[in-house]
Short mmCIF file of C-alpha atoms in Angstrom, two decimals:
data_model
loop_
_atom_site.label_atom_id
_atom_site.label_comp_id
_atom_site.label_asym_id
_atom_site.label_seq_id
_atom_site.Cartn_x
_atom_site.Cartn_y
_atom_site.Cartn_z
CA UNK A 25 37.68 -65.27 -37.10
CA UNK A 26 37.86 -63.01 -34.50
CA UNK A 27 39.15 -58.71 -34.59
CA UNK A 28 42.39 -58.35 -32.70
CA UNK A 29 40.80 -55.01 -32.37
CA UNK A 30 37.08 -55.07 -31.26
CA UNK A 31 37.17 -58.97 -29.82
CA UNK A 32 34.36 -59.01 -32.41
CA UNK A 33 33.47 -62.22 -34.31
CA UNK A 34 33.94 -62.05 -38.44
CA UNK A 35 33.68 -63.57 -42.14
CA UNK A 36 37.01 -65.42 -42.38
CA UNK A 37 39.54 -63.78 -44.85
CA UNK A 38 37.87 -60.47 -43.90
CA UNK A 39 40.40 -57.73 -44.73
CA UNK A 40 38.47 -55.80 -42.15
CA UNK A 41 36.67 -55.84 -39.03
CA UNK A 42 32.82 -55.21 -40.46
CA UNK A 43 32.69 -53.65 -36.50
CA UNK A 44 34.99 -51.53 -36.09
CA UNK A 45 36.61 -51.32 -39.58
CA UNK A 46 39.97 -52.17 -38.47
CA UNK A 47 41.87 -54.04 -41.36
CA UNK A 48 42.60 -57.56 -40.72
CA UNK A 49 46.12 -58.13 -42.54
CA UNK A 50 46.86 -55.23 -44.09
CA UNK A 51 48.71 -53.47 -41.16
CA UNK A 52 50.03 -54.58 -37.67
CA UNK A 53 47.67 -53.24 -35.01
CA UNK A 54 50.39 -53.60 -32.68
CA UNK A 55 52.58 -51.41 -34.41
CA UNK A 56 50.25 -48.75 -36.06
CA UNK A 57 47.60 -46.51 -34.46
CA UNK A 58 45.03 -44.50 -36.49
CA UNK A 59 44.25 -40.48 -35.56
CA UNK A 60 41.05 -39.61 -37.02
CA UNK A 61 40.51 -36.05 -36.31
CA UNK A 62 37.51 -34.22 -37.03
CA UNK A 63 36.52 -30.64 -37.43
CA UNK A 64 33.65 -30.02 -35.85
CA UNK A 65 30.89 -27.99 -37.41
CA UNK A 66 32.96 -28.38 -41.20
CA UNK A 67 31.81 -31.64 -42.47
CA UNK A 68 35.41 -32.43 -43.05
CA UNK A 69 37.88 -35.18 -41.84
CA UNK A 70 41.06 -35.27 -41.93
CA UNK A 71 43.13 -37.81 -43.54
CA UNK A 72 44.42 -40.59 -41.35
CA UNK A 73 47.82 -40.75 -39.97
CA UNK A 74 49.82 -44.12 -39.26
CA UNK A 75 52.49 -44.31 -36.63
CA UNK A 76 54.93 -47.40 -37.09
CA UNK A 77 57.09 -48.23 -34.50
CA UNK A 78 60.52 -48.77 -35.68
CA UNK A 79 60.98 -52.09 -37.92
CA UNK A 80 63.32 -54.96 -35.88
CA UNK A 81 64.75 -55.46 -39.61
CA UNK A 82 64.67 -53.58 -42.76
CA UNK A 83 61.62 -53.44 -44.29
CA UNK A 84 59.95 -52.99 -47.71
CA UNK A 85 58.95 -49.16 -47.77
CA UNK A 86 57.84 -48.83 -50.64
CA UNK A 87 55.25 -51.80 -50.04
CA UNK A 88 54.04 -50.59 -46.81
CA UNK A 89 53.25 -47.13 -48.30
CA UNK A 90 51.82 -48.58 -50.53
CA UNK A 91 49.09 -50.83 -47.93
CA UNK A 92 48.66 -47.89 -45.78
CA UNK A 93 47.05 -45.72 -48.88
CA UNK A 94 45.01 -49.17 -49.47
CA UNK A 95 43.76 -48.48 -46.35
CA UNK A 96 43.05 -44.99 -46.26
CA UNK A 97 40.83 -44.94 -49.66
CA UNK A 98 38.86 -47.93 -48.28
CA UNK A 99 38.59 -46.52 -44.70
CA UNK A 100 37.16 -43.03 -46.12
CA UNK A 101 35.40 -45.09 -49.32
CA UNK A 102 33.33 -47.76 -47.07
CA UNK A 103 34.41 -47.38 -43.03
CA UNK A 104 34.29 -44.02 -42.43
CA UNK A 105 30.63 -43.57 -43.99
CA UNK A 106 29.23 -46.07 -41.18
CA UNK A 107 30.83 -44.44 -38.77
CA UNK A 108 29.16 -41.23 -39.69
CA UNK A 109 25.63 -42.64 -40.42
CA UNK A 110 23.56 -40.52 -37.73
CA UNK A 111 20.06 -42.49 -36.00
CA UNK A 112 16.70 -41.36 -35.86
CA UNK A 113 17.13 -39.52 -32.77
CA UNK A 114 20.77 -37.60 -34.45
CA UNK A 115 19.50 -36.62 -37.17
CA UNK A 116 16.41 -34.96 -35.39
CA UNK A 117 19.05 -33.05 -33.17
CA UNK A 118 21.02 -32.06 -35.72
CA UNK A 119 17.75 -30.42 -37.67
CA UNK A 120 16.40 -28.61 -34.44
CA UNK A 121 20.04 -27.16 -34.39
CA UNK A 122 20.67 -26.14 -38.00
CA UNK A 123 16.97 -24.65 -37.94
CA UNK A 124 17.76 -22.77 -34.43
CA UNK A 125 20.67 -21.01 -36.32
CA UNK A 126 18.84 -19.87 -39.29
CA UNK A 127 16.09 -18.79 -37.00
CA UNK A 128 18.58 -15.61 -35.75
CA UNK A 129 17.73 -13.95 -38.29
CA UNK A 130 19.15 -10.75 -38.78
CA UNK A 131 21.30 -9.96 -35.42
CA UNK A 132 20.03 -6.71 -33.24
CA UNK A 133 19.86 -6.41 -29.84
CA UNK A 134 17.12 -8.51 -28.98
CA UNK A 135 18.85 -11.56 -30.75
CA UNK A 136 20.34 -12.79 -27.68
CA UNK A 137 18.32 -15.28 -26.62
CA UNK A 138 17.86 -16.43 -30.48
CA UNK A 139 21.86 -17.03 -30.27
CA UNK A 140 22.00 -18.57 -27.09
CA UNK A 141 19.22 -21.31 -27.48
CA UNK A 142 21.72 -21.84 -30.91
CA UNK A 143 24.41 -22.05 -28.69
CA UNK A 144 23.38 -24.47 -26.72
CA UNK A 145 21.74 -26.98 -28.77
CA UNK A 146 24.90 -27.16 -30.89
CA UNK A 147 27.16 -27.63 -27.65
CA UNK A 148 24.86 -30.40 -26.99
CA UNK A 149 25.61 -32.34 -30.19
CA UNK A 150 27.94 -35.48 -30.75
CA UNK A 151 31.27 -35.32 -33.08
CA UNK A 152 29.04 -37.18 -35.76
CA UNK A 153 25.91 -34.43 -35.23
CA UNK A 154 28.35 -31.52 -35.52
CA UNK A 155 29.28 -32.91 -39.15
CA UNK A 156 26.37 -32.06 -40.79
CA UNK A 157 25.66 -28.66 -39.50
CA UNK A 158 26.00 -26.94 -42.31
CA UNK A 159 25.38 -23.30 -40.99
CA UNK A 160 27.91 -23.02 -37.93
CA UNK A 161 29.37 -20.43 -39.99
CA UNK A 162 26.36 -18.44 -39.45
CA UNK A 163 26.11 -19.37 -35.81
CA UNK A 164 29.65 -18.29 -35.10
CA UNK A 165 28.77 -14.60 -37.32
CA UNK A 166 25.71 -13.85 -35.25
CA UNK A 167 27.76 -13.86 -32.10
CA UNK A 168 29.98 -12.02 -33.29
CA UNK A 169 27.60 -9.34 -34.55
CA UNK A 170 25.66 -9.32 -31.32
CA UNK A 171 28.59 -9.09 -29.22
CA UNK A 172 29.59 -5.97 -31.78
CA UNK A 173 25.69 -4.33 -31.56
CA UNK A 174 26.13 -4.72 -27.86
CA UNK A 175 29.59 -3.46 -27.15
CA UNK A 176 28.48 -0.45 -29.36
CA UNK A 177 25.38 0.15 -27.67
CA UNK A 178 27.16 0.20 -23.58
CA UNK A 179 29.97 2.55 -25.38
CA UNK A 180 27.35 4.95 -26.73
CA UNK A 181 25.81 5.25 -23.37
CA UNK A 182 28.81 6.10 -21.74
CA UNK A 183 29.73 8.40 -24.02
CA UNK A 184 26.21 10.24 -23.35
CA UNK A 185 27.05 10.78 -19.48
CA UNK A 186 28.98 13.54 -20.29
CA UNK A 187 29.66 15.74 -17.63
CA UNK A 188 28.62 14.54 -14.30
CA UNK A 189 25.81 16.61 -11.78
CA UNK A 190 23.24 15.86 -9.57
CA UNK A 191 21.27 15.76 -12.67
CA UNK A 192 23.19 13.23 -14.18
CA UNK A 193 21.42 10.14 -11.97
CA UNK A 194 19.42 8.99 -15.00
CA UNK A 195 21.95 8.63 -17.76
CA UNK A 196 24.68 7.08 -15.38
CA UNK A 197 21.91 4.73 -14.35
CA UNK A 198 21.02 3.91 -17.57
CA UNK A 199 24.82 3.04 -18.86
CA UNK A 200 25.46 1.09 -15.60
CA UNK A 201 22.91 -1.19 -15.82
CA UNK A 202 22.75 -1.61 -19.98
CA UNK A 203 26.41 -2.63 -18.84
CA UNK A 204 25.89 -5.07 -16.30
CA UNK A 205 24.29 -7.11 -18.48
CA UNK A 206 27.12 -7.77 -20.62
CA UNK A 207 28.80 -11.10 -20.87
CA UNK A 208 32.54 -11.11 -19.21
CA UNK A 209 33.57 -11.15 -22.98
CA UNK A 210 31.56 -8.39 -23.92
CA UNK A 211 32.73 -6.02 -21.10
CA UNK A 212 36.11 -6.51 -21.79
CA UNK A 213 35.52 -5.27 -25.69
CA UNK A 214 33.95 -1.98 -24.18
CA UNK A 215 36.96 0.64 -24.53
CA UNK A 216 35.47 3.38 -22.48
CA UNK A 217 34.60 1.24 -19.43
CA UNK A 218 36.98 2.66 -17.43
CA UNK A 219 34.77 6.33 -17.99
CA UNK A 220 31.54 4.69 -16.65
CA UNK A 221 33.88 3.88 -13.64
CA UNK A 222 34.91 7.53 -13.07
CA UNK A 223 31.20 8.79 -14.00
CA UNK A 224 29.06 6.65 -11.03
CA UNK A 225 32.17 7.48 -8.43
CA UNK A 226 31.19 11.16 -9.37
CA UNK A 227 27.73 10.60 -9.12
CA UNK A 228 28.04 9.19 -5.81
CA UNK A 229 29.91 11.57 -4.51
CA UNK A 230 27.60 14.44 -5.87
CA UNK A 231 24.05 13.12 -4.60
CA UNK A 232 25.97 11.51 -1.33
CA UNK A 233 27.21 15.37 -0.63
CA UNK A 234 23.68 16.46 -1.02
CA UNK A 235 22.59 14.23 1.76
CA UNK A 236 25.24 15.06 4.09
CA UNK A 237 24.61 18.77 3.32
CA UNK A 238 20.99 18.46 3.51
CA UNK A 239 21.41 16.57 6.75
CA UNK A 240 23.99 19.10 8.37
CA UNK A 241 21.65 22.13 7.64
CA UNK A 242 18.74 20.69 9.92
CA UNK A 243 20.50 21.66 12.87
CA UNK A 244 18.92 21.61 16.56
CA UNK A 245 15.32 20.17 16.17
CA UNK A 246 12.40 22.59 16.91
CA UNK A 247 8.55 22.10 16.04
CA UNK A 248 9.27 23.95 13.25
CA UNK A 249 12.50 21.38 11.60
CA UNK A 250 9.71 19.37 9.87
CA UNK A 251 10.39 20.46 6.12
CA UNK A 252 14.36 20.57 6.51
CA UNK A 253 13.98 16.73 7.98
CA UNK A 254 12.09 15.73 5.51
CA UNK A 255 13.90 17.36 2.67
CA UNK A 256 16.96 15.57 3.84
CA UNK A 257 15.10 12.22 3.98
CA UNK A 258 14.05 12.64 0.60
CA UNK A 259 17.54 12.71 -0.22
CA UNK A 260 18.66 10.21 2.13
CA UNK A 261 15.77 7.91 0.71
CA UNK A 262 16.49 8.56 -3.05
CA UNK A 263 19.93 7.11 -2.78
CA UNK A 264 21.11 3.70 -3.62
CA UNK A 265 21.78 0.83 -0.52
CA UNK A 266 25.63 1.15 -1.41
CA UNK A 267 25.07 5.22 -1.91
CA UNK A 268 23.84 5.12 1.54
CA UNK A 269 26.43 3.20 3.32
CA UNK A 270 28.54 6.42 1.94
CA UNK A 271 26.71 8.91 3.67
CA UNK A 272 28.84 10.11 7.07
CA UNK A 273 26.23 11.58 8.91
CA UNK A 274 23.18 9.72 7.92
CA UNK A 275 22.92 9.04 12.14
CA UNK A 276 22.53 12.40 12.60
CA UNK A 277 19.35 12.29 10.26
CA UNK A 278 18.14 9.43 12.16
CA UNK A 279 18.63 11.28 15.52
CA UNK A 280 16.83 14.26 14.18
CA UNK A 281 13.97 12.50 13.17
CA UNK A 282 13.67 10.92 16.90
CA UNK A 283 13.87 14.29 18.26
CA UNK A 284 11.06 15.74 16.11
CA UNK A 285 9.05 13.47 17.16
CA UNK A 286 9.68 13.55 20.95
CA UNK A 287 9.56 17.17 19.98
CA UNK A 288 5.62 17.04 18.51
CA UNK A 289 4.70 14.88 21.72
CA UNK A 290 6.15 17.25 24.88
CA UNK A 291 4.25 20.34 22.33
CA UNK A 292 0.92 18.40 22.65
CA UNK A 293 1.38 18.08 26.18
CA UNK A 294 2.03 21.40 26.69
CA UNK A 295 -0.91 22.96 24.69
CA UNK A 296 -3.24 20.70 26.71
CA UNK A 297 -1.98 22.08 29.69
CA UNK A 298 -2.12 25.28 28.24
CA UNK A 299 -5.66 25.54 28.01
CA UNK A 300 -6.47 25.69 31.89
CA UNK A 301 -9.93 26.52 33.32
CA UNK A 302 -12.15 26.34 30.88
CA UNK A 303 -14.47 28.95 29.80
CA UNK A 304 -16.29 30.08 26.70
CA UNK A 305 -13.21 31.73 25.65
CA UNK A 306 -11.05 28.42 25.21
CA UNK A 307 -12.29 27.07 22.28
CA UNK A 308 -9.32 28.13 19.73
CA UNK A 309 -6.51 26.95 22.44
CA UNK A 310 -8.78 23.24 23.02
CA UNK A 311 -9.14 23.50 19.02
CA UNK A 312 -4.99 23.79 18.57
CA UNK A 313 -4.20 21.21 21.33
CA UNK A 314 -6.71 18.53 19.43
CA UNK A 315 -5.33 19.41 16.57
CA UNK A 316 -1.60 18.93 17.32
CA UNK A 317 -2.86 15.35 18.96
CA UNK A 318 -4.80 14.94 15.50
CA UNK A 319 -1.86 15.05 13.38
CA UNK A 320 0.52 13.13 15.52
CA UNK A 321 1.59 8.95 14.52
CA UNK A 322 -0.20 6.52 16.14
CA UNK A 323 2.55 5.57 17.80
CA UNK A 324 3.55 9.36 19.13
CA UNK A 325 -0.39 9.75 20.56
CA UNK A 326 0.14 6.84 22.96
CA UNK A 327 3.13 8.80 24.27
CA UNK A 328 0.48 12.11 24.96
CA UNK A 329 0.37 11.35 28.62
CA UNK A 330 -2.83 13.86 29.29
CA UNK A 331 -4.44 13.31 26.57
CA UNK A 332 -7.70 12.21 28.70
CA UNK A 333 -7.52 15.99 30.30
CA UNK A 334 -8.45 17.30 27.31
CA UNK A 335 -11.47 14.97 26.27
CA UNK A 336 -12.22 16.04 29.82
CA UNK A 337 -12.08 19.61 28.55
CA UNK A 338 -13.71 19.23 25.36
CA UNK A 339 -16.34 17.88 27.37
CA UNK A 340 -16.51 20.70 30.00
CA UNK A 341 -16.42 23.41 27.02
CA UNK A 342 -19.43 21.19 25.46
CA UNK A 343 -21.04 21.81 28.78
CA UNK A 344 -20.85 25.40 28.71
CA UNK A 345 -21.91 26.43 24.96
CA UNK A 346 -24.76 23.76 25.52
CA UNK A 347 -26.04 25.87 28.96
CA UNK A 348 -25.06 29.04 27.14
CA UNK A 349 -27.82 28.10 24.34
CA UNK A 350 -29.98 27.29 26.65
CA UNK A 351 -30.13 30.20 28.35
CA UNK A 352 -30.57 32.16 25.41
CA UNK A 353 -33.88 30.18 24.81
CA UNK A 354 -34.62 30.59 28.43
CA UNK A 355 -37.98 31.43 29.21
CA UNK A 356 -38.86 33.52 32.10
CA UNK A 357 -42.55 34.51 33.80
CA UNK A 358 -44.12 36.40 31.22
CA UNK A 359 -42.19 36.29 28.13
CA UNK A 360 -43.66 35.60 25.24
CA UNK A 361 -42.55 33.83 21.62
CA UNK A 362 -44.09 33.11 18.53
CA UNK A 363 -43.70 30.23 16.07
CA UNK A 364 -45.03 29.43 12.44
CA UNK A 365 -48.42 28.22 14.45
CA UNK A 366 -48.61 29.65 17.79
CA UNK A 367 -48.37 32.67 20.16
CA UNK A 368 -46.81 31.22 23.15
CA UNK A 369 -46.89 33.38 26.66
CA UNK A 370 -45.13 31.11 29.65
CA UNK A 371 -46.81 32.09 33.15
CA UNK A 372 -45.22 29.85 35.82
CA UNK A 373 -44.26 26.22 36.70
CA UNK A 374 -44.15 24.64 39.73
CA UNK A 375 -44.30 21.03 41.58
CA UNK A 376 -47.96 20.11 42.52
CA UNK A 377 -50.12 17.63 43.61
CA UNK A 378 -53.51 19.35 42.35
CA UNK A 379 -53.85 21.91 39.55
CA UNK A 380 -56.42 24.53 39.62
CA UNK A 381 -58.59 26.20 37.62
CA UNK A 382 -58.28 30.38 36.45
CA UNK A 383 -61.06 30.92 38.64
CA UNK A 384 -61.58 29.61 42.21
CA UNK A 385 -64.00 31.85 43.51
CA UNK A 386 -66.72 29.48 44.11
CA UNK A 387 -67.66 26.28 43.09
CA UNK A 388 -64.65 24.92 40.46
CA UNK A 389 -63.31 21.62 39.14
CA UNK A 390 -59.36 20.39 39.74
CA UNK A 391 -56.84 17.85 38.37
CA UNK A 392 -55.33 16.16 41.01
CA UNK A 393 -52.30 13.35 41.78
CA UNK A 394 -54.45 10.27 42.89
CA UNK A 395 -51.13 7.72 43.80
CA UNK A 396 -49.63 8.82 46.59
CA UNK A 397 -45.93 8.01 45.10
CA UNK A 398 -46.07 10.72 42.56
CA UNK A 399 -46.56 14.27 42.10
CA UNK A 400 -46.69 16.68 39.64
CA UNK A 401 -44.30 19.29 37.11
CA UNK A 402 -47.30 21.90 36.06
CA UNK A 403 -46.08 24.37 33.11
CA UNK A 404 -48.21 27.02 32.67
CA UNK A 405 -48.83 28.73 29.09
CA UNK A 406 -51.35 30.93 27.19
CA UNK A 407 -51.39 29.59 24.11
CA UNK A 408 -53.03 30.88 20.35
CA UNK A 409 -53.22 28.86 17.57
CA UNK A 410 -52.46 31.85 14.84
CA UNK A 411 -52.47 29.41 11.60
CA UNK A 412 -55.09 28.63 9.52
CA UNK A 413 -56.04 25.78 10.24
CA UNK A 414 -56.76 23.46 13.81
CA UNK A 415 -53.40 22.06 15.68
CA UNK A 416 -53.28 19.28 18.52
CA UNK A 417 -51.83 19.44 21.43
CA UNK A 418 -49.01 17.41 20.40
CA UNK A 419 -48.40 20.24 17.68
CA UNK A 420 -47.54 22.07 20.70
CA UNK A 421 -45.31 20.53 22.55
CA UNK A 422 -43.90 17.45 20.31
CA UNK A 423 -40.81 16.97 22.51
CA UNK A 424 -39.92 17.14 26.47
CA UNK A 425 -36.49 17.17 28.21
CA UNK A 426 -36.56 16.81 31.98
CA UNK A 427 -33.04 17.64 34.24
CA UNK A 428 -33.81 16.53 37.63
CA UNK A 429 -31.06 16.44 40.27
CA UNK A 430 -28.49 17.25 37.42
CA UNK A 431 -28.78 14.07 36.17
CA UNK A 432 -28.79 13.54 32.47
CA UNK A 433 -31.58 14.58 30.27
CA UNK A 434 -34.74 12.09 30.26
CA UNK A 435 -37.24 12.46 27.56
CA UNK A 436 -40.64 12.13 28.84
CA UNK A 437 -44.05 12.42 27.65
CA UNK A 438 -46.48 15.00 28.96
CA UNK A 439 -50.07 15.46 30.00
CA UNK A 440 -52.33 18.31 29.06
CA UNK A 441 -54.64 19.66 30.55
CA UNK A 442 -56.63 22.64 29.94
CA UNK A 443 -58.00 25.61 31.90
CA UNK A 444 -61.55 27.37 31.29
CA UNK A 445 -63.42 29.60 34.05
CA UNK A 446 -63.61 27.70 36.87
CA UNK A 447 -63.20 24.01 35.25
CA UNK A 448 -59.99 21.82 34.06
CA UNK A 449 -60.07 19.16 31.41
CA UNK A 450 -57.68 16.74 30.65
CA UNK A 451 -56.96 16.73 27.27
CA UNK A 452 -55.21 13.74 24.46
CA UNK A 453 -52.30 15.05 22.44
CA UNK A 454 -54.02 14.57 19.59
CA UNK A 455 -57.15 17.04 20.84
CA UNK A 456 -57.43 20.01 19.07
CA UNK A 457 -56.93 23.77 19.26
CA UNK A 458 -58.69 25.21 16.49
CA UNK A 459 -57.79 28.44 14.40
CA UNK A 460 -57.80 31.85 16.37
CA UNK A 461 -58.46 29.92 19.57
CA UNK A 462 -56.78 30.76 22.79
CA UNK A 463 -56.43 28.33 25.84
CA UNK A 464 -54.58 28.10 29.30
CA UNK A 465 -52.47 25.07 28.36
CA UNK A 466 -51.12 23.02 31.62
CA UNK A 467 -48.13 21.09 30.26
CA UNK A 468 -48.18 18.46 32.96
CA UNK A 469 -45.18 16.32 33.56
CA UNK A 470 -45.03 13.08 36.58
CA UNK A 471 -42.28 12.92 39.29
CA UNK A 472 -41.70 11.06 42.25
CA UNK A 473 -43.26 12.31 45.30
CA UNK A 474 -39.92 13.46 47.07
CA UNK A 475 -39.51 16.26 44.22
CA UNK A 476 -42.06 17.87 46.20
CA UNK A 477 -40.15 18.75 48.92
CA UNK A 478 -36.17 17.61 48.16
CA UNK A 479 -35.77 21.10 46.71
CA UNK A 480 -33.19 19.45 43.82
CA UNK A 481 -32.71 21.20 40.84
CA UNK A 482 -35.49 20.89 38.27
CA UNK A 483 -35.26 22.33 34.70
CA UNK A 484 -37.11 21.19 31.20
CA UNK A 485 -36.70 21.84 27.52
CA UNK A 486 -39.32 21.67 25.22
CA UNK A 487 -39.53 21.54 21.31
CA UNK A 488 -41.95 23.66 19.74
CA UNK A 489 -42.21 24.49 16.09
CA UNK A 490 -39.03 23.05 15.78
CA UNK A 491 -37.97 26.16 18.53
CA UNK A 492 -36.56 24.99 21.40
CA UNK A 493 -37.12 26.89 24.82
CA UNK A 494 -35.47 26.20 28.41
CA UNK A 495 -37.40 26.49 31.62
CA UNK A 496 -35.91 26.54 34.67
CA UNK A 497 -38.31 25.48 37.59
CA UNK A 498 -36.07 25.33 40.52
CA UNK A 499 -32.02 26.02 40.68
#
């Protein structure tokens, strides 16, 4: 036997289809349809309703009341429960569900996502699922309430704005955005929303009038506009991207801020210039021009188009406080300088090929030049060692500095040699000049022959003590 309804196959003299549960006899499936309509998330179903199309002859009412009812008790009695039986994989979906809902809890503001994860595992059950969720009720109440605690909460905030200032930037702030993050749904349950409206438009308009004012009162750009622009940028800056777009002037603050700096550049130029010859006296205007390059952007010092003139004048001002020290340590014929160890006297210097003894009246020993490419620098001192105990040579003189031609300083390392009656000894640096002893020191230093005669500038500096003295052989 097979169901008119399903096309499945059946136990002859079945009443009804063991498939489907449509009755066999019973009732014309041509001429009846069954509505079985459920309410989802009650457990309930609601009774069955036959439509009969209209007899071709008169038929026995009472008789096919009578068969329908059969129907119904045995449909809800047998069918209906296997149509409801839920699998494995139901019934675990239906328990994640009901234990989502009673996981919400009592409803604050931080239920949200509790509710929505709810939400959405119950939208994702089957008609059959949805019968045995016994706690939709509950679902359905804790969206309510949150809805309620939120709608509350936006309405309170709004109601704190109060007046509106320039002050006002953190309340308004505070209801806009608790706001935006209502639902559609929610907004539209928040009376005062219409306030929040009228209290950011009044904000905007306060802080965005600020900026403009602030911006107007900068006026034509000196060296001296730097806190006025950047008062106004610190308005300009604080304002929202849509605040912003408000402000009418806000080209006027860019312009300015070009200016100042094309302003800061042509000033650095000029105080280079302004420093001139240079003498001793130019160290404060050299000071104020590095200074104003110092604090200039990156950027703005590639723009300082003489900036090499004044590392050219630094230099030259170097230059003169370095020959201005050394002429205080100058040493002259006869002048004479102590130190912690020795009393120094300086007699003379000059280029040589032989040095001579104190005493050349008659027969007396000489240091002289024996390679006819060099000669000699002799420095001439009377020297007494006035510690207590013996120092070398090298105690002495530690340190030379020869200038020769004006070239840079050369570091070089002396000779000594020592006068005594009529002799001359040449001595090691690390010979001794004992305690209370005095000597005729030759400090002797090796140039090329042509410093004999070139007549170029020779000069030396020597360390002594730690005291630094400047001779100047020939100018």
């Amino acid at each position: 036997m097979i169901c008119s309804k399903c096309g499945k196959e059946i136990e002859n003299g079945a009443k009804f289809c063991t498939n489907c549960g449509a009755p066999m006899n019973a009732v014309d499936p041509v001429n009846m349809q069954w509505n079985v309509n459920y309410q989802y998330g009650q457990g309930q179903m609601q009774q069955p309703q036959q439509m009969m199309a209209k007899p071709k002859k008169k038929a026995n009412v009472g008789l096919i009341v009578a068969i329908v009812a059969a129907v119904i008790v045995f449909v809800l009695g047998g069918t209906g429960f296997l149509m409801t039986r839920l699998s494995a994989d139901e019934k675990t979906q239906v328990e994640q569900t009901k234990t989502a809902i009673e996981n919400i809890g009592t409803v604050d503001e931080n239920s949200g996502n509790l509710i929505i994860t709810a939400e959405e595992l119950y939208a994702d059950l089957n008609w059959k699922e949805r019968l045995y969720i016994n706690n939709y009720n509950e679902l359905k109440q804790a969206r309510s309430d949150y809805d309620t605690v939120k709608v509350n909460k936006a309405t309170e905030l709004i109601n704190a704005i109060g007046e509106v200032t320039m002050d006002s930037g953190e309340v308004v702030l505070a209801a806009q955005e608790y706001y935006s993050t209502l639902s559609d749904e929610q907004k539209a349950m928040v009376t005062n929303s219409a306030d929040l409206e009228s209290a950011v438009a009044a904000y905007d308009e306060a802080v965005v009038g600020n900026a403009e004012t602030l911006i107007s009162a900068i006026g034509t750009v000196t060296t001296d506009s730097k806190d006025a622009i950047e008062t106004a940028e610190e308005a300009y800056d604080a304002l929202s991207e849509s605040q912003k777009k408000m402000v009418s002037n806000s080209d006027t603050l860019t312009q300015a801020r070009s200016d100042y700096e094309a302003v800061l550049v042509q000033n650095c130029i000029d105080e280079i210039d302004a420093i001139g010859e240079v003498t001793l006296d130019s160290l404060d205007q050299i000071a104020l021009a590095s200074d104003t390059y110092d604090a200039l952007s990156e950027e703005n010092k590639a723009l300082v188009t003489n900036y090499d003139d004044l590392l050219a004048k630094m230099d030259e001002y170097d230059e003169l406080v370095a020959e201005e020290e050394l002429k205080k340590s100058a040493l002259n014929p006869g002048d004479t300088y102590t130190t912690d160890s020795f009393k120094v006297t300086y007699k003379r210097s000059k280029v040589t090929d032989t040095i001579l003894p104190n005493n050349t009246s008659g027969t007396y020993h000489y240091y002289q030049v024996n390679d006819s490419d060099y000669t000699m620098l002799d420095i001439v001192f009377t020297v007494e060692n006035i510690s207590n105990e013996s120092k070398t040579f090298f105690d002495f003189s530690s340190f030379v500095f020869l200038y020769y031609d004006n070239d840079d300083e050369e570091m070089v390392i002396p000779s000594f040699v020592v006068s005594s009656g009529s002799d001359v000894e040449s001595k090691s640096a690390f010979d001794s000049i004992e305690s209370g002893a005095s000597v005729t020191l030759h400090v002797v230093i090796q140039l090329d022959k042509a410093a004999k005669s070139d007549g170029k500038p020779i000069s030396v500096k020597l360390m002594n003590d730690d005291e630094l003295k400047y001779i100047v052989v020939r100018e």
